PDB file of C-alpha atoms in Angstrom:
ATOM      1  CA  GLN A   1     -12.616  58.812  80.520  1.00  0.00           C
ATOM      2  CA  VAL A   2     -10.325  59.979  77.753  1.00  0.00           C
ATOM      3  CA  GLN A   3      -9.760  63.742  77.576  1.00  0.00           C
ATOM      4  CA  LEU A   4      -7.656  65.762  75.241  1.00  0.00           C
ATOM      5  CA  GLN A   5      -6.622  69.486  75.701  1.00  0.00           C
ATOM      6  CA  GLU A   6      -4.907  71.579  73.001  1.00  0.00           C
ATOM      7  CA  SER A   7      -2.518  74.352  74.071  1.00  0.00           C
ATOM      8  CA  GLY A   8      -0.375  76.876  72.230  1.00  0.00           C
ATOM      9  CA  PRO A   9      -0.124  80.450  71.000  1.00  0.00           C
ATOM     10  CA  GLY A  10      -3.352  81.886  69.733  1.00  0.00           C
ATOM     11  CA  LEU A  11      -1.609  84.327  67.362  1.00  0.00           C
ATOM     12  CA  VAL A  12       1.131  83.483  64.916  1.00  0.00           C
ATOM     13  CA  LYS A  13       2.742  85.820  62.457  1.00  0.00           C
ATOM     14  CA  PRO A  14       2.763  85.077  58.667  1.00  0.00           C
ATOM     15  CA  SER A  15       5.670  82.928  57.519  1.00  0.00           C
ATOM     16  CA  GLU A  16       6.297  81.703  61.017  1.00  0.00           C
ATOM     17  CA  THR A  17       5.664  78.163  62.467  1.00  0.00           C
ATOM     18  CA  LEU A  18       2.412  77.283  64.273  1.00  0.00           C
ATOM     19  CA  SER A  19       3.041  75.050  67.252  1.00  0.00           C
ATOM     20  CA  LEU A  20       0.438  73.219  69.240  1.00  0.00           C
ATOM     21  CA  THR A  21       0.415  70.444  71.811  1.00  0.00           C
ATOM     22  CA  CYS A  22      -2.384  68.042  72.833  1.00  0.00           C
ATOM     23  CA  ALA A  23      -2.211  66.682  76.312  1.00  0.00           C
ATOM     24  CA  VAL A  24      -4.094  63.383  76.815  1.00  0.00           C
ATOM     25  CA  SER A  25      -5.535  62.271  80.096  1.00  0.00           C
ATOM     26  CA  GLY A  26      -7.432  59.079  81.059  1.00  0.00           C
ATOM     27  CA  TYR A  27      -5.646  56.919  78.475  1.00  0.00           C
ATOM     28  CA  SER A  28      -1.893  56.221  77.797  1.00  0.00           C
ATOM     29  CA  ILE A  29      -0.833  57.048  74.299  1.00  0.00           C
ATOM     30  CA  SER A  30       1.753  54.183  74.576  1.00  0.00           C
ATOM     31  CA  SER A  31      -1.273  51.736  74.829  1.00  0.00           C
ATOM     32  CA  GLY A  32      -2.204  52.281  71.218  1.00  0.00           C
ATOM     33  CA  TYR A  33      -4.498  54.019  68.737  1.00  0.00           C
ATOM     34  CA  TYR A  34      -3.468  56.727  66.230  1.00  0.00           C
ATOM     35  CA  TRP A  35      -3.837  60.384  67.370  1.00  0.00           C
ATOM     36  CA  GLY A  36      -4.683  63.167  64.900  1.00  0.00           C
ATOM     37  CA  TRP A  37      -5.008  66.843  64.239  1.00  0.00           C
ATOM     38  CA  ILE A  38      -7.952  68.407  62.504  1.00  0.00           C
ATOM     39  CA  ARG A  39      -8.666  72.064  61.684  1.00  0.00           C
ATOM     40  CA  GLN A  40     -11.687  74.185  60.971  1.00  0.00           C
ATOM     41  CA  PRO A  41     -11.445  77.673  59.540  1.00  0.00           C
ATOM     42  CA  PRO A  42     -14.014  80.090  60.964  1.00  0.00           C
ATOM     43  CA  GLY A  43     -17.454  79.357  59.614  1.00  0.00           C
ATOM     44  CA  LYS A  44     -16.143  76.543  57.380  1.00  0.00           C
ATOM     45  CA  GLY A  45     -15.855  72.791  57.285  1.00  0.00           C
ATOM     46  CA  LEU A  46     -13.360  70.322  58.748  1.00  0.00           C
ATOM     47  CA  GLU A  47      -9.905  69.474  57.355  1.00  0.00           C
ATOM     48  CA  TRP A  48      -7.804  66.466  58.514  1.00  0.00           C
ATOM     49  CA  ILE A  49      -4.167  67.478  58.978  1.00  0.00           C
ATOM     50  CA  GLY A  50      -2.474  64.281  60.000  1.00  0.00           C
ATOM     51  CA  SER A  51      -2.142  61.458  62.481  1.00  0.00           C
ATOM     52  CA  ILE A  52       0.555  59.679  64.514  1.00  0.00           C
ATOM     53  CA  TYR A  53       0.919  56.374  66.316  1.00  0.00           C
ATOM     54  CA  HIS A  54       2.645  56.012  69.636  1.00  0.00           C
ATOM     55  CA  SER A  55       5.578  54.465  67.831  1.00  0.00           C
ATOM     56  CA  GLY A  56       5.977  57.679  65.789  1.00  0.00           C
ATOM     57  CA  SER A  57       4.567  56.405  62.521  1.00  0.00           C
ATOM     58  CA  THR A  58       2.859  59.320  60.806  1.00  0.00           C
ATOM     59  CA  TYR A  59       0.228  59.787  58.147  1.00  0.00           C
ATOM     60  CA  TYR A  60      -0.204  63.390  56.681  1.00  0.00           C
ATOM     61  CA  ASN A  61      -2.707  64.978  54.420  1.00  0.00           C
ATOM     62  CA  PRO A  62      -0.846  65.392  51.182  1.00  0.00           C
ATOM     63  CA  SER A  63      -2.048  68.885  50.739  1.00  0.00           C
ATOM     64  CA  LEU A  64      -0.242  69.966  53.868  1.00  0.00           C
ATOM     65  CA  LYS A  65       2.581  67.388  53.998  1.00  0.00           C
ATOM     66  CA  SER A  66       5.347  69.705  52.982  1.00  0.00           C
ATOM     67  CA  ARG A  67       4.640  71.933  55.994  1.00  0.00           C
ATOM     68  CA  VAL A  68       3.490  69.590  58.821  1.00  0.00           C
ATOM     69  CA  THR A  69       5.308  67.774  61.453  1.00  0.00           C
ATOM     70  CA  ILE A  70       3.460  65.710  64.063  1.00  0.00           C
ATOM     71  CA  SER A  71       5.464  64.159  66.959  1.00  0.00           C
ATOM     72  CA  VAL A  72       4.628  62.238  70.021  1.00  0.00           C
ATOM     73  CA  ASP A  73       6.067  62.360  73.617  1.00  0.00           C
ATOM     74  CA  THR A  74       4.938  59.276  75.394  1.00  0.00           C
ATOM     75  CA  SER A  75       6.626  60.263  78.670  1.00  0.00           C
ATOM     76  CA  LYS A  76       4.415  63.345  78.852  1.00  0.00           C
ATOM     77  CA  ASN A  77       1.401  61.483  77.286  1.00  0.00           C
ATOM     78  CA  GLN A  78       1.114  64.195  74.650  1.00  0.00           C
ATOM     79  CA  PHE A  79       1.487  64.736  70.964  1.00  0.00           C
ATOM     80  CA  SER A  80       2.255  67.949  68.974  1.00  0.00           C
ATOM     81  CA  LEU A  81       1.692  69.652  65.636  1.00  0.00           C
ATOM     82  CA  LYS A  82       4.076  71.974  63.857  1.00  0.00           C
ATOM     83  CA  LEU A  83       2.855  73.833  60.720  1.00  0.00           C
ATOM     84  CA  SER A  84       5.515  75.945  59.000  1.00  0.00           C
ATOM     85  CA  SER A  85       5.324  79.012  56.747  1.00  0.00           C
ATOM     86  CA  VAL A  86       1.800  79.815  57.854  1.00  0.00           C
ATOM     87  CA  THR A  87      -0.428  82.310  56.064  1.00  0.00           C
ATOM     88  CA  ALA A  88      -3.783  83.825  56.793  1.00  0.00           C
ATOM     89  CA  ALA A  89      -5.311  80.698  55.166  1.00  0.00           C
ATOM     90  CA  ASP A  90      -4.086  78.730  58.186  1.00  0.00           C
ATOM     91  CA  THR A  91      -6.305  80.659  60.554  1.00  0.00           C
ATOM     92  CA  ALA A  92      -8.575  78.073  62.073  1.00  0.00           C
ATOM     93  CA  VAL A  93      -9.691  76.254  65.169  1.00  0.00           C
ATOM     94  CA  TYR A  94      -7.355  73.381  65.689  1.00  0.00           C
ATOM     95  CA  TYR A  95      -8.557  70.115  67.201  1.00  0.00           C
ATOM     96  CA  CYS A  96      -6.698  67.154  68.390  1.00  0.00           C
ATOM     97  CA  ALA A  97      -8.463  63.784  68.510  1.00  0.00           C
ATOM     98  CA  ARG A  98      -8.106  60.067  69.159  1.00  0.00           C
ATOM     99  CA  VAL A  99      -8.513  58.045  66.066  1.00  0.00           C
ATOM    100  CA  GLY A 100     -10.692  54.900  66.184  1.00  0.00           C
ATOM    101  CA  SER A 101      -9.515  51.542  65.072  1.00  0.00           C
ATOM    102  CA  SER A 102     -10.153  52.277  61.349  1.00  0.00           C
ATOM    103  CA  GLY A 103     -10.207  56.108  61.086  1.00  0.00           C
ATOM    104  CA  TRP A 104     -13.225  57.573  62.907  1.00  0.00           C
ATOM    105  CA  LEU A 105     -12.504  60.271  65.488  1.00  0.00           C
ATOM    106  CA  GLY A 106     -13.988  59.168  68.774  1.00  0.00           C
ATOM    107  CA  TYR A 107     -12.552  61.650  71.301  1.00  0.00           C
ATOM    108  CA  TRP A 108     -11.864  65.385  70.600  1.00  0.00           C
ATOM    109  CA  GLY A 109     -10.200  68.110  72.407  1.00  0.00           C
ATOM    110  CA  GLN A 110     -12.214  71.365  72.818  1.00  0.00           C
ATOM    111  CA  GLY A 111     -10.322  73.030  70.094  1.00  0.00           C
ATOM    112  CA  THR A 112      -8.019  76.174  70.076  1.00  0.00           C
ATOM    113  CA  LEU A 113      -8.285  79.144  67.664  1.00  0.00           C
ATOM    114  CA  VAL A 114      -5.100  80.087  65.999  1.00  0.00           C
ATOM    115  CA  THR A 115      -5.005  83.359  64.148  1.00  0.00           C
ATOM    116  CA  VAL A 116      -2.355  84.130  61.624  1.00  0.00           C
ATOM    117  CA  SER A 117      -1.842  87.826  61.507  1.00  0.00           C
ATOM    118  CA  SER A 118       0.940  90.352  61.811  1.00  0.00           C
TER     119      SER A 118
ATOM    120  CA  ASP B   1      -8.643  63.019  47.092  1.00  0.00           C
ATOM    121  CA  ILE B   2     -12.110  61.585  47.556  1.00  0.00           C
ATOM    122  CA  GLN B   3     -14.657  64.440  47.578  1.00  0.00           C
ATOM    123  CA  MET B   4     -17.622  64.132  49.951  1.00  0.00           C
ATOM    124  CA  THR B   5     -20.739  66.017  49.051  1.00  0.00           C
ATOM    125  CA  GLN B   6     -23.618  66.370  51.502  1.00  0.00           C
ATOM    126  CA  SER B   7     -27.134  67.407  50.747  1.00  0.00           C
ATOM    127  CA  PRO B   8     -29.026  69.540  51.583  1.00  0.00           C
ATOM    128  CA  SER B   9     -26.622  72.160  52.838  1.00  0.00           C
ATOM    129  CA  THR B  10     -29.363  73.453  55.170  1.00  0.00           C
ATOM    130  CA  LEU B  11     -32.460  71.675  56.349  1.00  0.00           C
ATOM    131  CA  SER B  12     -35.364  73.286  58.067  1.00  0.00           C
ATOM    132  CA  ALA B  13     -37.445  70.938  60.303  1.00  0.00           C
ATOM    133  CA  SER B  14     -39.669  70.782  63.310  1.00  0.00           C
ATOM    134  CA  VAL B  15     -39.446  68.725  66.521  1.00  0.00           C
ATOM    135  CA  GLY B  16     -40.630  65.280  65.884  1.00  0.00           C
ATOM    136  CA  ASP B  17     -39.921  65.298  62.153  1.00  0.00           C
ATOM    137  CA  ARG B  18     -37.937  62.490  60.493  1.00  0.00           C
ATOM    138  CA  VAL B  19     -34.781  63.902  59.042  1.00  0.00           C
ATOM    139  CA  THR B  20     -32.512  62.475  56.405  1.00  0.00           C
ATOM    140  CA  ILE B  21     -29.130  63.753  55.350  1.00  0.00           C
ATOM    141  CA  THR B  22     -27.212  62.328  52.284  1.00  0.00           C
ATOM    142  CA  CYS B  23     -23.514  62.041  51.749  1.00  0.00           C
ATOM    143  CA  ARG B  24     -22.065  61.119  48.337  1.00  0.00           C
ATOM    144  CA  ALA B  25     -18.494  60.030  47.774  1.00  0.00           C
ATOM    145  CA  SER B  26     -16.715  60.815  44.485  1.00  0.00           C
ATOM    146  CA  GLN B  27     -15.570  57.111  44.457  1.00  0.00           C
ATOM    147  CA  SER B  28     -16.340  53.997  46.420  1.00  0.00           C
ATOM    148  CA  ILE B  29     -15.309  54.083  50.072  1.00  0.00           C
ATOM    149  CA  SER B  30     -16.802  50.762  50.993  1.00  0.00           C
ATOM    150  CA  GLY B  31     -17.975  51.070  54.623  1.00  0.00           C
ATOM    151  CA  TRP B  32     -15.355  53.653  55.764  1.00  0.00           C
ATOM    152  CA  LEU B  33     -17.715  56.371  56.781  1.00  0.00           C
ATOM    153  CA  ALA B  34     -18.535  58.279  59.954  1.00  0.00           C
ATOM    154  CA  TRP B  35     -21.043  60.952  61.002  1.00  0.00           C
ATOM    155  CA  TYR B  36     -20.586  63.747  63.437  1.00  0.00           C
ATOM    156  CA  GLN B  37     -22.669  66.416  65.137  1.00  0.00           C
ATOM    157  CA  GLN B  38     -21.294  69.797  65.798  1.00  0.00           C
ATOM    158  CA  LYS B  39     -22.846  72.519  67.879  1.00  0.00           C
ATOM    159  CA  PRO B  40     -21.569  76.316  67.749  1.00  0.00           C
ATOM    160  CA  GLY B  41     -18.346  76.695  69.554  1.00  0.00           C
ATOM    161  CA  LYS B  42     -17.976  73.080  70.305  1.00  0.00           C
ATOM    162  CA  ALA B  43     -15.866  70.129  68.929  1.00  0.00           C
ATOM    163  CA  PRO B  44     -17.596  67.647  66.666  1.00  0.00           C
ATOM    164  CA  ARG B  45     -19.122  64.713  68.423  1.00  0.00           C
ATOM    165  CA  LEU B  46     -18.967  61.167  66.812  1.00  0.00           C
ATOM    166  CA  LEU B  47     -22.470  59.783  66.225  1.00  0.00           C
ATOM    167  CA  ILE B  48     -21.902  56.816  63.897  1.00  0.00           C
ATOM    168  CA  TYR B  49     -18.864  54.909  62.458  1.00  0.00           C
ATOM    169  CA  GLN B  50     -18.512  52.197  59.935  1.00  0.00           C
ATOM    170  CA  VAL B  51     -21.729  53.495  58.241  1.00  0.00           C
ATOM    171  CA  SER B  52     -24.131  52.189  60.818  1.00  0.00           C
ATOM    172  CA  SER B  53     -22.569  51.567  64.149  1.00  0.00           C
ATOM    173  CA  LEU B  54     -23.879  53.748  66.740  1.00  0.00           C
ATOM    174  CA  GLU B  55     -21.380  55.295  69.116  1.00  0.00           C
ATOM    175  CA  SER B  56     -21.839  54.553  72.803  1.00  0.00           C
ATOM    176  CA  GLY B  57     -24.154  57.059  74.457  1.00  0.00           C
ATOM    177  CA  VAL B  58     -25.734  58.264  71.234  1.00  0.00           C
ATOM    178  CA  PRO B  59     -29.505  58.122  71.220  1.00  0.00           C
ATOM    179  CA  SER B  60     -31.029  55.318  69.091  1.00  0.00           C
ATOM    180  CA  ARG B  61     -33.109  57.860  66.981  1.00  0.00           C
ATOM    181  CA  PHE B  62     -29.870  58.344  64.986  1.00  0.00           C
ATOM    182  CA  SER B  63     -29.133  55.705  62.447  1.00  0.00           C
ATOM    183  CA  GLY B  64     -26.837  55.416  59.392  1.00  0.00           C
ATOM    184  CA  SER B  65     -26.970  53.416  56.157  1.00  0.00           C
ATOM    185  CA  GLY B  66     -25.552  53.083  52.698  1.00  0.00           C
ATOM    186  CA  SER B  67     -22.584  51.620  50.856  1.00  0.00           C
ATOM    187  CA  GLY B  68     -20.254  52.266  48.053  1.00  0.00           C
ATOM    188  CA  THR B  69     -20.768  55.904  47.286  1.00  0.00           C
ATOM    189  CA  GLU B  70     -24.067  56.876  48.782  1.00  0.00           C
ATOM    190  CA  PHE B  71     -24.775  57.135  52.606  1.00  0.00           C
ATOM    191  CA  THR B  72     -27.573  58.527  54.736  1.00  0.00           C
ATOM    192  CA  LEU B  73     -27.882  59.673  58.261  1.00  0.00           C
ATOM    193  CA  THR B  74     -31.447  59.512  59.664  1.00  0.00           C
ATOM    194  CA  ILE B  75     -32.825  61.174  62.779  1.00  0.00           C
ATOM    195  CA  SER B  76     -36.121  59.267  63.365  1.00  0.00           C
ATOM    196  CA  SER B  77     -37.789  61.920  65.506  1.00  0.00           C
ATOM    197  CA  LEU B  78     -35.940  65.262  65.738  1.00  0.00           C
ATOM    198  CA  GLN B  79     -35.443  66.548  69.256  1.00  0.00           C
ATOM    199  CA  PRO B  80     -34.614  70.164  70.496  1.00  0.00           C
ATOM    200  CA  ASP B  81     -31.051  68.983  71.245  1.00  0.00           C
ATOM    201  CA  ASP B  82     -30.516  67.879  67.640  1.00  0.00           C
ATOM    202  CA  PHE B  83     -30.470  71.285  65.984  1.00  0.00           C
ATOM    203  CA  ALA B  84     -26.738  71.378  64.861  1.00  0.00           C
ATOM    204  CA  THR B  85     -24.449  70.947  61.891  1.00  0.00           C
ATOM    205  CA  TYR B  86     -23.833  67.409  60.716  1.00  0.00           C
ATOM    206  CA  TYR B  87     -20.647  66.173  58.831  1.00  0.00           C
ATOM    207  CA  CYS B  88     -19.823  62.871  57.260  1.00  0.00           C
ATOM    208  CA  GLN B  89     -16.229  61.819  57.063  1.00  0.00           C
ATOM    209  CA  GLN B  90     -14.659  59.113  54.844  1.00  0.00           C
ATOM    210  CA  TYR B  91     -11.487  57.273  56.022  1.00  0.00           C
ATOM    211  CA  SER B  92     -11.037  55.072  53.067  1.00  0.00           C
ATOM    212  CA  SER B  93      -7.931  56.934  51.842  1.00  0.00           C
ATOM    213  CA  VAL B  94      -6.870  60.595  52.573  1.00  0.00           C
ATOM    214  CA  TRP B  95      -9.527  61.444  55.248  1.00  0.00           C
ATOM    215  CA  THR B  96     -11.973  63.922  54.015  1.00  0.00           C
ATOM    216  CA  PHE B  97     -15.145  65.527  55.383  1.00  0.00           C
ATOM    217  CA  GLY B  98     -18.390  66.669  53.742  1.00  0.00           C
ATOM    218  CA  GLN B  99     -19.075  70.370  53.802  1.00  0.00           C
ATOM    219  CA  GLY B 100     -21.774  70.023  56.465  1.00  0.00           C
ATOM    220  CA  THR B 101     -25.607  70.113  56.747  1.00  0.00           C
ATOM    221  CA  LYS B 102     -27.178  72.684  59.108  1.00  0.00           C
ATOM    222  CA  VAL B 103     -30.382  71.427  60.758  1.00  0.00           C
ATOM    223  CA  GLU B 104     -32.395  74.512  61.641  1.00  0.00           C
ATOM    224  CA  ILE B 105     -35.617  75.050  63.382  1.00  0.00           C
ATOM    225  CA  LYS B 106     -38.560  75.430  61.000  1.00  0.00           C
TER     226      LYS B 106
END
């Protein structure tokens, strides 16, 4: 059974870089599929951040592209998100997910709340 | 970006009711559409992909239909476990979600 688990600081200061990791179990990232990050501000809807293939090929939301870096570490079976120059607007629950063959999100992590505040 | 608009935003219904949620895209997305269910404090759960394909383990009372720019999620007989918020997602281009439809107990 595929399982994903996000980890990282729950509090980030404004202008700093948010860093999260998604550990995958039950499936080898090297075997395929894209892997993605999605966020949800408190009480609001979902926003796709970006996705990465095991080869390192990435696909970012243009609205965040200048601040986002997604990377993969196949040796640890995990992938990571970095979001730079954060503001309060980046406060959200961040989810990692496995992308289905065309773009649906079939497996999700439980999510982790990241608050941007000084 | 393609905008996804769901209606209604909130829906009050009773157990046993037939419920329909609509999702409209600002331009054609062909069949690149999925539906999710989200309960408070939980991650979204995939219900349907490719407009009408039921995800494994999802009850058959859930169904999806549509094409082009208009899509629907139908729950044939609402169950207590179905009270939640539902989102559509298009993956035709830059992936975007609808704003959500909250299904409440009437």
